[in-house]
Short mmCIF file of C-alpha atoms and ligand atoms in Angstrom, two decimals:
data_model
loop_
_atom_site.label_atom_id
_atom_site.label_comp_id
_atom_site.label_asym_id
_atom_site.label_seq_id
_atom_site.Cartn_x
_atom_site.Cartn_y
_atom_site.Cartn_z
CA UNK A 1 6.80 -6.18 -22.67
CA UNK A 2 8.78 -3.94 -20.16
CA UNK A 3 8.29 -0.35 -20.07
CA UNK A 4 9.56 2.88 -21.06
CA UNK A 5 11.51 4.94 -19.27
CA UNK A 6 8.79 7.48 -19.38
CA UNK A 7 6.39 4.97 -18.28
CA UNK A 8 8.49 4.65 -15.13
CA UNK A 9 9.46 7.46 -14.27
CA UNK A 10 5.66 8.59 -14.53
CA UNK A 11 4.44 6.23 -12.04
CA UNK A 12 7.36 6.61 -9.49
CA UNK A 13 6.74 10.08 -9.42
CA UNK A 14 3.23 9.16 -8.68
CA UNK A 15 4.31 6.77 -5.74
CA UNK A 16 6.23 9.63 -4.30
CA UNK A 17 3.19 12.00 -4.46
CA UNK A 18 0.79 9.75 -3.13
CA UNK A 19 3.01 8.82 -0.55
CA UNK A 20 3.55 12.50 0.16
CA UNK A 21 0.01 13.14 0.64
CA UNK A 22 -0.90 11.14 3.88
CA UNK A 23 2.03 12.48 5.36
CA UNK A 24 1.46 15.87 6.66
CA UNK A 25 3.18 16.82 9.91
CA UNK A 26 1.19 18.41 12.98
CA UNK A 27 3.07 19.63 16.07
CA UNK A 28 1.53 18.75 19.12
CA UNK A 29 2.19 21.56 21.48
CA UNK A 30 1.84 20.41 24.94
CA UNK A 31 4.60 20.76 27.27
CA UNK A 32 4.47 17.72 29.34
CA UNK A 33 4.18 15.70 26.21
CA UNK A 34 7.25 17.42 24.52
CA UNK A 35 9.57 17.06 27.22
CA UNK A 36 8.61 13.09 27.60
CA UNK A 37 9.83 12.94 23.92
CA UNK A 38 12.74 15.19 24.38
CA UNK A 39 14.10 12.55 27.00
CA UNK A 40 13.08 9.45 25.10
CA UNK A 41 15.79 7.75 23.06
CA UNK A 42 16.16 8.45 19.38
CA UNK A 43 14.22 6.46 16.77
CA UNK A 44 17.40 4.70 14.55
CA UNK A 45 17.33 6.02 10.90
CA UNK A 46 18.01 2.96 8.59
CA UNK A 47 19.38 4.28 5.76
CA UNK A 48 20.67 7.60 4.59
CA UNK A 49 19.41 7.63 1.23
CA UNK A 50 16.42 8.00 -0.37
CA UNK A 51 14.88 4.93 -2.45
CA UNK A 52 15.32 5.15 -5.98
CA UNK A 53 11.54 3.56 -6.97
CA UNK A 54 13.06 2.88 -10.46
CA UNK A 55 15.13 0.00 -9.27
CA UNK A 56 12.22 -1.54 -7.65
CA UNK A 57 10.19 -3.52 -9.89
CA UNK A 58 6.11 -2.40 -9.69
CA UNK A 59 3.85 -5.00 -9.74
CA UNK A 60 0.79 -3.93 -8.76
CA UNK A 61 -1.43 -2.77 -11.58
CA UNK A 62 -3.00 -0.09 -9.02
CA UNK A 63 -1.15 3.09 -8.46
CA UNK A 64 -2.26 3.24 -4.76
CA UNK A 65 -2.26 6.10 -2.62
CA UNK A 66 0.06 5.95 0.36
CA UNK A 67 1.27 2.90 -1.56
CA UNK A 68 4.39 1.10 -0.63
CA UNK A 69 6.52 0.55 -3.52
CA UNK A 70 9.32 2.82 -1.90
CA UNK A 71 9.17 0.44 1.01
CA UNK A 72 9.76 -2.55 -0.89
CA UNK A 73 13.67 -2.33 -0.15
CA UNK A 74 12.87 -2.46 4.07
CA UNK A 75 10.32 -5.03 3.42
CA UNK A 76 12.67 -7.42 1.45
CA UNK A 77 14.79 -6.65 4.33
CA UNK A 78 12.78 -7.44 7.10
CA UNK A 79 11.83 -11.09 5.09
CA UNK A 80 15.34 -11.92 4.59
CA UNK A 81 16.81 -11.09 8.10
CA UNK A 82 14.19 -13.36 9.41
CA UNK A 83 16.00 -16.39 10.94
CA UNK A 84 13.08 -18.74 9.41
CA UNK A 85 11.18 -18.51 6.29
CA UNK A 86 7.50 -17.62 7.51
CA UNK A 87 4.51 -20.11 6.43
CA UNK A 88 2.26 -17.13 5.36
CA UNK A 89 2.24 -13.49 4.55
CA UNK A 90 -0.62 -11.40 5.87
CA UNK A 91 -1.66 -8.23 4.88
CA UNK A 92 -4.41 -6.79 6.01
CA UNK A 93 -4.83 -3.32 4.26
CA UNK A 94 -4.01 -4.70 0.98
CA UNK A 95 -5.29 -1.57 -1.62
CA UNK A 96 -2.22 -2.52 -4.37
CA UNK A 97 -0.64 -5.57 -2.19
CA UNK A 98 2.59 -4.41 -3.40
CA UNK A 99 3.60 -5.86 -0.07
CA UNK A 100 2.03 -9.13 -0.80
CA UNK A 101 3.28 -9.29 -4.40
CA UNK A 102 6.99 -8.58 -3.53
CA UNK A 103 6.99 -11.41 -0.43
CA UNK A 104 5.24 -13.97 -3.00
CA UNK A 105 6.85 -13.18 -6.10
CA UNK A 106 10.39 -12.73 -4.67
CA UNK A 107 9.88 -16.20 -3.03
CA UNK A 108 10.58 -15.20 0.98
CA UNK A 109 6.59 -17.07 1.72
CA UNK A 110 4.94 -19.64 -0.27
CA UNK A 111 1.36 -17.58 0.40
CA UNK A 112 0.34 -14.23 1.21
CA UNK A 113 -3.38 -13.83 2.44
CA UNK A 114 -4.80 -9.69 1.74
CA UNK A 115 -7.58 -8.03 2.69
CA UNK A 116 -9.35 -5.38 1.87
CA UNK A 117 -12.33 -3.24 3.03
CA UNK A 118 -13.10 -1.74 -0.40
CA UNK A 119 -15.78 -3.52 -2.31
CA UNK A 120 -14.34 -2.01 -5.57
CA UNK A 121 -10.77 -2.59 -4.61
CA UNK A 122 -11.32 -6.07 -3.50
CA UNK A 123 -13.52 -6.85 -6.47
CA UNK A 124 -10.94 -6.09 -8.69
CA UNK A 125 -8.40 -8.63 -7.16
CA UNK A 126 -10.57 -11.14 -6.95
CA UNK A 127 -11.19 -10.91 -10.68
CA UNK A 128 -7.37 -10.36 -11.37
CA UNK A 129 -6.92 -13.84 -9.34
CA UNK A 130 -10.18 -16.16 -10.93
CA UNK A 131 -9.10 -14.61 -14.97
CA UNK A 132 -6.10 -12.49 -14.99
CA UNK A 133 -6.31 -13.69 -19.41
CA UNK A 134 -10.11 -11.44 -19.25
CA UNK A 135 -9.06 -8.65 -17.74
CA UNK A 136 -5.69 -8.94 -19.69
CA UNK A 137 -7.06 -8.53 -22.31
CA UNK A 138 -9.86 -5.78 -21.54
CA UNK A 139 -6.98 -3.92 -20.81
CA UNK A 140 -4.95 -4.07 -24.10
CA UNK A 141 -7.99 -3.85 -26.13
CA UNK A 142 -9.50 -0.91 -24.97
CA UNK A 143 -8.47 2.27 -26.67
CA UNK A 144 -8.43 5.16 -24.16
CA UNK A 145 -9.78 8.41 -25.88
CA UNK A 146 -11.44 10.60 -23.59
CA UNK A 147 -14.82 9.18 -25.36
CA UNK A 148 -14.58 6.00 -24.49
CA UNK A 149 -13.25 6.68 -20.81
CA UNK A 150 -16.18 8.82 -20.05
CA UNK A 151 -18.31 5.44 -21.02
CA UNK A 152 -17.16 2.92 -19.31
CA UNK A 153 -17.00 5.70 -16.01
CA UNK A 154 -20.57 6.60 -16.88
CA UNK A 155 -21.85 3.36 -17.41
CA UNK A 156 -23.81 1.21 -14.91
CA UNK A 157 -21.77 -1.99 -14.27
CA UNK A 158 -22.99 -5.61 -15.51
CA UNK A 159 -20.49 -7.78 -14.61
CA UNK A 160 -17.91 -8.32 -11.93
CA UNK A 161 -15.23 -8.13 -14.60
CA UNK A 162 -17.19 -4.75 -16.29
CA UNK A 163 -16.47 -3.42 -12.40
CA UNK A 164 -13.11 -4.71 -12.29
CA UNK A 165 -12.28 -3.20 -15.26
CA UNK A 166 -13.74 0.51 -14.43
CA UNK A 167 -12.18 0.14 -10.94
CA UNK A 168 -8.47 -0.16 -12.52
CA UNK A 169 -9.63 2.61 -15.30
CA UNK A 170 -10.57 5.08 -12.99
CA UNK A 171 -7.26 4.43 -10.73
CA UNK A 172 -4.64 4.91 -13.10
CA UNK A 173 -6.56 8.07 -14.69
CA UNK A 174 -7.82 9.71 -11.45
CA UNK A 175 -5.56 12.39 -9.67
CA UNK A 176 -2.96 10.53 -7.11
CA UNK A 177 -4.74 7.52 -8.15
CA UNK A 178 -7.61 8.55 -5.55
CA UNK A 179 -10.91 6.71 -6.14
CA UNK A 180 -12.58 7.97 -3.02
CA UNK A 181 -15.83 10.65 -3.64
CA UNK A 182 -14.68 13.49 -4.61
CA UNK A 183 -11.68 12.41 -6.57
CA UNK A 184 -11.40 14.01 -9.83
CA UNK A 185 -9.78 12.56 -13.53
CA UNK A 186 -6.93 14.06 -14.43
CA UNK A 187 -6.87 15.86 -17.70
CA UNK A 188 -3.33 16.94 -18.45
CA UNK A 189 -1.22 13.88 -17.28
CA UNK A 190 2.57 13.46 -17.21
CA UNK A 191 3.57 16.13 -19.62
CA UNK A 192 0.55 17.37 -21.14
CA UNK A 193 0.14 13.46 -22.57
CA UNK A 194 -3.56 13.16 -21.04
CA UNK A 195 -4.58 9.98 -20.52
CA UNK A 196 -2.27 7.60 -22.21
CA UNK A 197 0.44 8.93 -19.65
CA UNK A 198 -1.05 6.76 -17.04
CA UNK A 199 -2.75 3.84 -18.88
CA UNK A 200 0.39 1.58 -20.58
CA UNK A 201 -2.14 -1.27 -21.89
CA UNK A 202 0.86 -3.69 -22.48
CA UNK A 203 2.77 -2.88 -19.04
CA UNK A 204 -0.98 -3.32 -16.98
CA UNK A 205 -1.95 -6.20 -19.00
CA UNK A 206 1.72 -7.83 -18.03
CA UNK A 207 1.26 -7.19 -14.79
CA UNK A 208 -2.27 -8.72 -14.55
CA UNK A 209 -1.05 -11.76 -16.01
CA UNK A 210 1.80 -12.14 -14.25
CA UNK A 211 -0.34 -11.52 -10.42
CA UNK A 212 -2.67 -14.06 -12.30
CA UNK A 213 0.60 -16.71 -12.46
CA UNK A 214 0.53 -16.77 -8.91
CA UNK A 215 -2.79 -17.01 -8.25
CA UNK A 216 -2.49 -20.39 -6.53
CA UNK A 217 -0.10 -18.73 -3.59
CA UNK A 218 -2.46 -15.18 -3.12
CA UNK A 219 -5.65 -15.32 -1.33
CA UNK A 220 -7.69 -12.64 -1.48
CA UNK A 221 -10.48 -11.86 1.05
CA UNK A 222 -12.87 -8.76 1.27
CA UNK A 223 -13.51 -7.77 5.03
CA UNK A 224 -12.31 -5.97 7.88
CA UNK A 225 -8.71 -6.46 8.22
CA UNK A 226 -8.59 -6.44 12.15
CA UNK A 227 -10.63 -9.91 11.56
CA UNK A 228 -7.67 -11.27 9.93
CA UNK A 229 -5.48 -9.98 12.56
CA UNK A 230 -7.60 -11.78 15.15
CA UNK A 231 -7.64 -15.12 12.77
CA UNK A 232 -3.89 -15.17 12.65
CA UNK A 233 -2.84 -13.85 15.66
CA UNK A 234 -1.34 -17.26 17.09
CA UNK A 235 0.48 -18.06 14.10
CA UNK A 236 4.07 -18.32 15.23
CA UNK A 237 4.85 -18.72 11.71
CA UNK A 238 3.29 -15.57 10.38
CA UNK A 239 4.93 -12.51 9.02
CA UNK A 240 2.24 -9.89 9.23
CA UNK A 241 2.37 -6.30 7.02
CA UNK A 242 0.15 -3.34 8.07
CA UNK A 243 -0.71 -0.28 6.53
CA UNK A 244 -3.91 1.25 7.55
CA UNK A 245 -5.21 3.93 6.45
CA UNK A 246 -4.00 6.89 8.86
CA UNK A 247 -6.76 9.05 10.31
CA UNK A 248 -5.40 9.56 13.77
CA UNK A 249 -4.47 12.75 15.64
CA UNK A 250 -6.56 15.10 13.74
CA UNK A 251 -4.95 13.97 10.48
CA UNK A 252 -7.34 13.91 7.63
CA UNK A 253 -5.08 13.02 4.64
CA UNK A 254 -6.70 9.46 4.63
CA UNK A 255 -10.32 10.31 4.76
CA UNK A 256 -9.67 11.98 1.26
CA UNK A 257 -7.47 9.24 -0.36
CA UNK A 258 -9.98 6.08 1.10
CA UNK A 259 -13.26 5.47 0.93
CA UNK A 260 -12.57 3.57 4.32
CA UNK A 261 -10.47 5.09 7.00
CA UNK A 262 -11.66 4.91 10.30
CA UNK A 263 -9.61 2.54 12.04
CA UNK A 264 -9.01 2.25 15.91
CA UNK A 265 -5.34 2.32 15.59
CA UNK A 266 -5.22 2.22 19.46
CA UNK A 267 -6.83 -1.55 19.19
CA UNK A 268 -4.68 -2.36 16.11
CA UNK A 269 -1.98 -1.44 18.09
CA UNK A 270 -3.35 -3.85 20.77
CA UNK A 271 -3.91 -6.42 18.38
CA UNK A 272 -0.10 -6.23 17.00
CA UNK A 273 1.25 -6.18 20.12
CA UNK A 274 -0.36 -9.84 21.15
CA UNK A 275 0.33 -11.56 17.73
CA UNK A 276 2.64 -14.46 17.78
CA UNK A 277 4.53 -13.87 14.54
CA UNK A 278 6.98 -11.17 13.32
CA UNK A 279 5.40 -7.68 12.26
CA UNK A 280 6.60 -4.32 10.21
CA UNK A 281 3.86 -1.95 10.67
CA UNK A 282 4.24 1.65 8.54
CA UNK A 283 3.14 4.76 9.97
CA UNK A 284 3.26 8.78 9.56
CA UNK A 285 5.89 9.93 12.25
CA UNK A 286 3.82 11.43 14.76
CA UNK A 287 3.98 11.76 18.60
CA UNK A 288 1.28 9.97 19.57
CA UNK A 289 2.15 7.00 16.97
CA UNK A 290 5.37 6.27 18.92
CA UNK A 291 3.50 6.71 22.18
CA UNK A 292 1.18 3.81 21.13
CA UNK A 293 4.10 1.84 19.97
CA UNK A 294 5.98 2.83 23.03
CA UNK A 295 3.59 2.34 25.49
CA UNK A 296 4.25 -1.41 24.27
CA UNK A 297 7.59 -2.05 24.05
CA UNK A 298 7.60 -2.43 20.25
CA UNK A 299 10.80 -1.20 18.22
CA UNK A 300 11.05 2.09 16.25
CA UNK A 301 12.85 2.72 13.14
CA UNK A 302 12.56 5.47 10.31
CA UNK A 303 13.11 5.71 6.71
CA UNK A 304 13.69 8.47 4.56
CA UNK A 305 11.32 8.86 1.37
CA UNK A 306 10.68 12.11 -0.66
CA UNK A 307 7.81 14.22 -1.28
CA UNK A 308 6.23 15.40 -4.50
CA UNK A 309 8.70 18.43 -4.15
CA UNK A 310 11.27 16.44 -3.34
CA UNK A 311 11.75 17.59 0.75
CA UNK A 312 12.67 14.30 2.18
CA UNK A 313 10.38 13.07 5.27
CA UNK A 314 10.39 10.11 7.31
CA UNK A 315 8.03 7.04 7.61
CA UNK A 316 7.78 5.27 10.77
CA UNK A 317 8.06 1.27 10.71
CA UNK A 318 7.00 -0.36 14.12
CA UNK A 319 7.78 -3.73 14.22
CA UNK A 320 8.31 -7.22 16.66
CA UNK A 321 12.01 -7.09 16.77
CA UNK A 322 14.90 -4.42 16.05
CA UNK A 323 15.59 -3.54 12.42
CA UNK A 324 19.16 -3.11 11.78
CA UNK A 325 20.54 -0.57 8.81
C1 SAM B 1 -2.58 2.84 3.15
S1 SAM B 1 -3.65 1.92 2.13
C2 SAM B 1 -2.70 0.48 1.76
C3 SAM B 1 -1.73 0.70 0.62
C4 SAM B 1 -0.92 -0.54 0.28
N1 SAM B 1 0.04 -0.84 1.32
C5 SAM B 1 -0.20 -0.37 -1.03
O1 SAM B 1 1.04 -0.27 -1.05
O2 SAM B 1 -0.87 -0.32 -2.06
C6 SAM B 1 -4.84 1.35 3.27
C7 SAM B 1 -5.91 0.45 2.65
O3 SAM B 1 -6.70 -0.10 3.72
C8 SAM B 1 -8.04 -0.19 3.29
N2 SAM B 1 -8.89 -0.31 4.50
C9 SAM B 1 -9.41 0.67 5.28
N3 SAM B 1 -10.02 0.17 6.35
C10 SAM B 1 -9.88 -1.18 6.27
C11 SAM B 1 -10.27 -2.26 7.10
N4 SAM B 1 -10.93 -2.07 8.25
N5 SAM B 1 -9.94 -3.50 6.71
C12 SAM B 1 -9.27 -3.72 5.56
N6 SAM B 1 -8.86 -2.75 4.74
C13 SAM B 1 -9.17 -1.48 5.08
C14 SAM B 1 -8.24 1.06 2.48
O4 SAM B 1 -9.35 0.91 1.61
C15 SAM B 1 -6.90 1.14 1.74
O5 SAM B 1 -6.99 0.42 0.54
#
């Protein structure tokens, strides 16, 4: 079943205001460091306009903050520019995997590998990859009154599937889709709807099925995803995807959207810049992001995406080669 137009425009909104929210801007103010950047060559914009999220299909049943949908555009992009078809997908920070999802689904790899720190997150694929039909069907038979929300939220967990379940529950129904401490359940939703505004059984339960179709091609490990870096590093044949969470230069936007979000992006930077394959890593546009990147000779490029109140801003992608518009 496909989805209203409500439906959509609801959760692209939400893309756009969880995107919004690791992106904060901080000056840094010293001199020597400004005038390096004032004499530095200017990062190429790719594209003038803005994505429009409703022409790109979602298939992730998570509504992910800092997800990627936006991106998907660039990423199909950067997979079909590629002069050969890459053996294998990685992506390292999966959260939604809408990364993973497009390269699979819209056939540019035969496999994507994801990983992810989160035990709930990860739990949740790997029970959306053994019995996409279970949770399927959880999901279309569960009738979401704020009763029976506040059960399965209060109640202990039994099951891998009864986690799985409460995981994707408390994503699409939490503010921004934030399931770190401190993240609250919204109680108004998209137009005073409540709930029901952000949990379309039929649409979720389609998706699950259809991630659950390519089950054979996704493989899902929980872990650190600088391990899988390091495991595929020599991998000519790799096309690799990474989208940490961003904690760096005093920002603090992704301690409050992920449980985990320390990562050394100086040694991920390392990391990327000795891999053998191709790489599009996406960043917040700060200075000392394109120093790291920089510092190694990797190539720059921005693209415009909108806040929640609709001020366009720029993402950084970092990647192996040049990215044309
Ligand atoms: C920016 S989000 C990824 C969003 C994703 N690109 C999407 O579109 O849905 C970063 C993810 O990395 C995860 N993470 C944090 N530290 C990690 C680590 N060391 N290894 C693997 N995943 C990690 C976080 O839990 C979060 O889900």
């Amino acid at each position: 079943m496909t989805r209203t137009g409500a439906e959509e425009s609801a959760e692209n909104q939400s893309v756009n205001v969880s995107s919004s929210n690791g992106n904060g801007r901080k000056q840094d103010g010293e001199v020597g460091q400004r005038a390096e950047r004032e004499s530095a060559p200017a990062i190429p914009v790719l594209s003038d306009k803005v994505v429009n999220v409703a022409s790109v299909p979602q298939r992730s049943p998570l509504r992910y903050p800092g997800g990627k949908t936006w991106l998907v555009p660039e990423i199909r992009k950067f997979l079909k520019r590629l002069d050969h078809r890459p053996e294998v997908f990685v992506e390292p920070f999966a959260g939604g995997g809408i990364a993973s999802l497009t390269a699979v689904m819209d056939d540019y790899v035969d496999r994507a590998v994801l990983c992810e720190k989160d035990p709930y997150v990860s739990n949740l694929w790997r029970c959306m990859l053994d019995d996409a039909e279970e949770l399927a069907r959880r999901v279309e038979c569960f009738a979401a009154t704020p009763e029976n929300v506040r059960a399965v939220i209060a109640d202990a967990e039994v099951s891998d599937m009864d986690a799985a379940f409460r995981t994707l529950l408390w994503n699409r129904i939490s503010r921004g889709g934030i399931m770190a401490k401190g993240a609250s359940i919204m109680k108004q939703g998209e137009n005073g709807r409540g709930i029901s505004s952000r949990w379309y059984a039929d649409t979720l339960a389609a998706r699950i099925r259809t991630i659950g179709s390519y089950a054979a091609r996704l493989d899902f490990f929980e872990g650190d995803g600088m391990s899988l870096i390091e495991l595929c590093k020599d991998r000519h044949s790799a096309a690799f995807f990474i989208d940490p969470p961003y904690t760096a230069a005093g920002k603090r936007a992704g301690k409050r959207l992920y449980t985990y979000n320390e990562i050394d992006h100086e040694a991920l930077f390392e990391r990327m810049s000795n891999v053998q394959g191709v790489f599009m890593m996406t960043y917040d546009e700060t200075p000392d992001v394109i120093e790291m990147a920089r510092r190694r000779g990797l190539h720059l490029a921005k693209v415009p995406m909108k806040s929640t109140h609709h001020a366009i801003m720029y993402e950084l992608l970092i990647t192996s080669h040049e990215l044309t518009p």
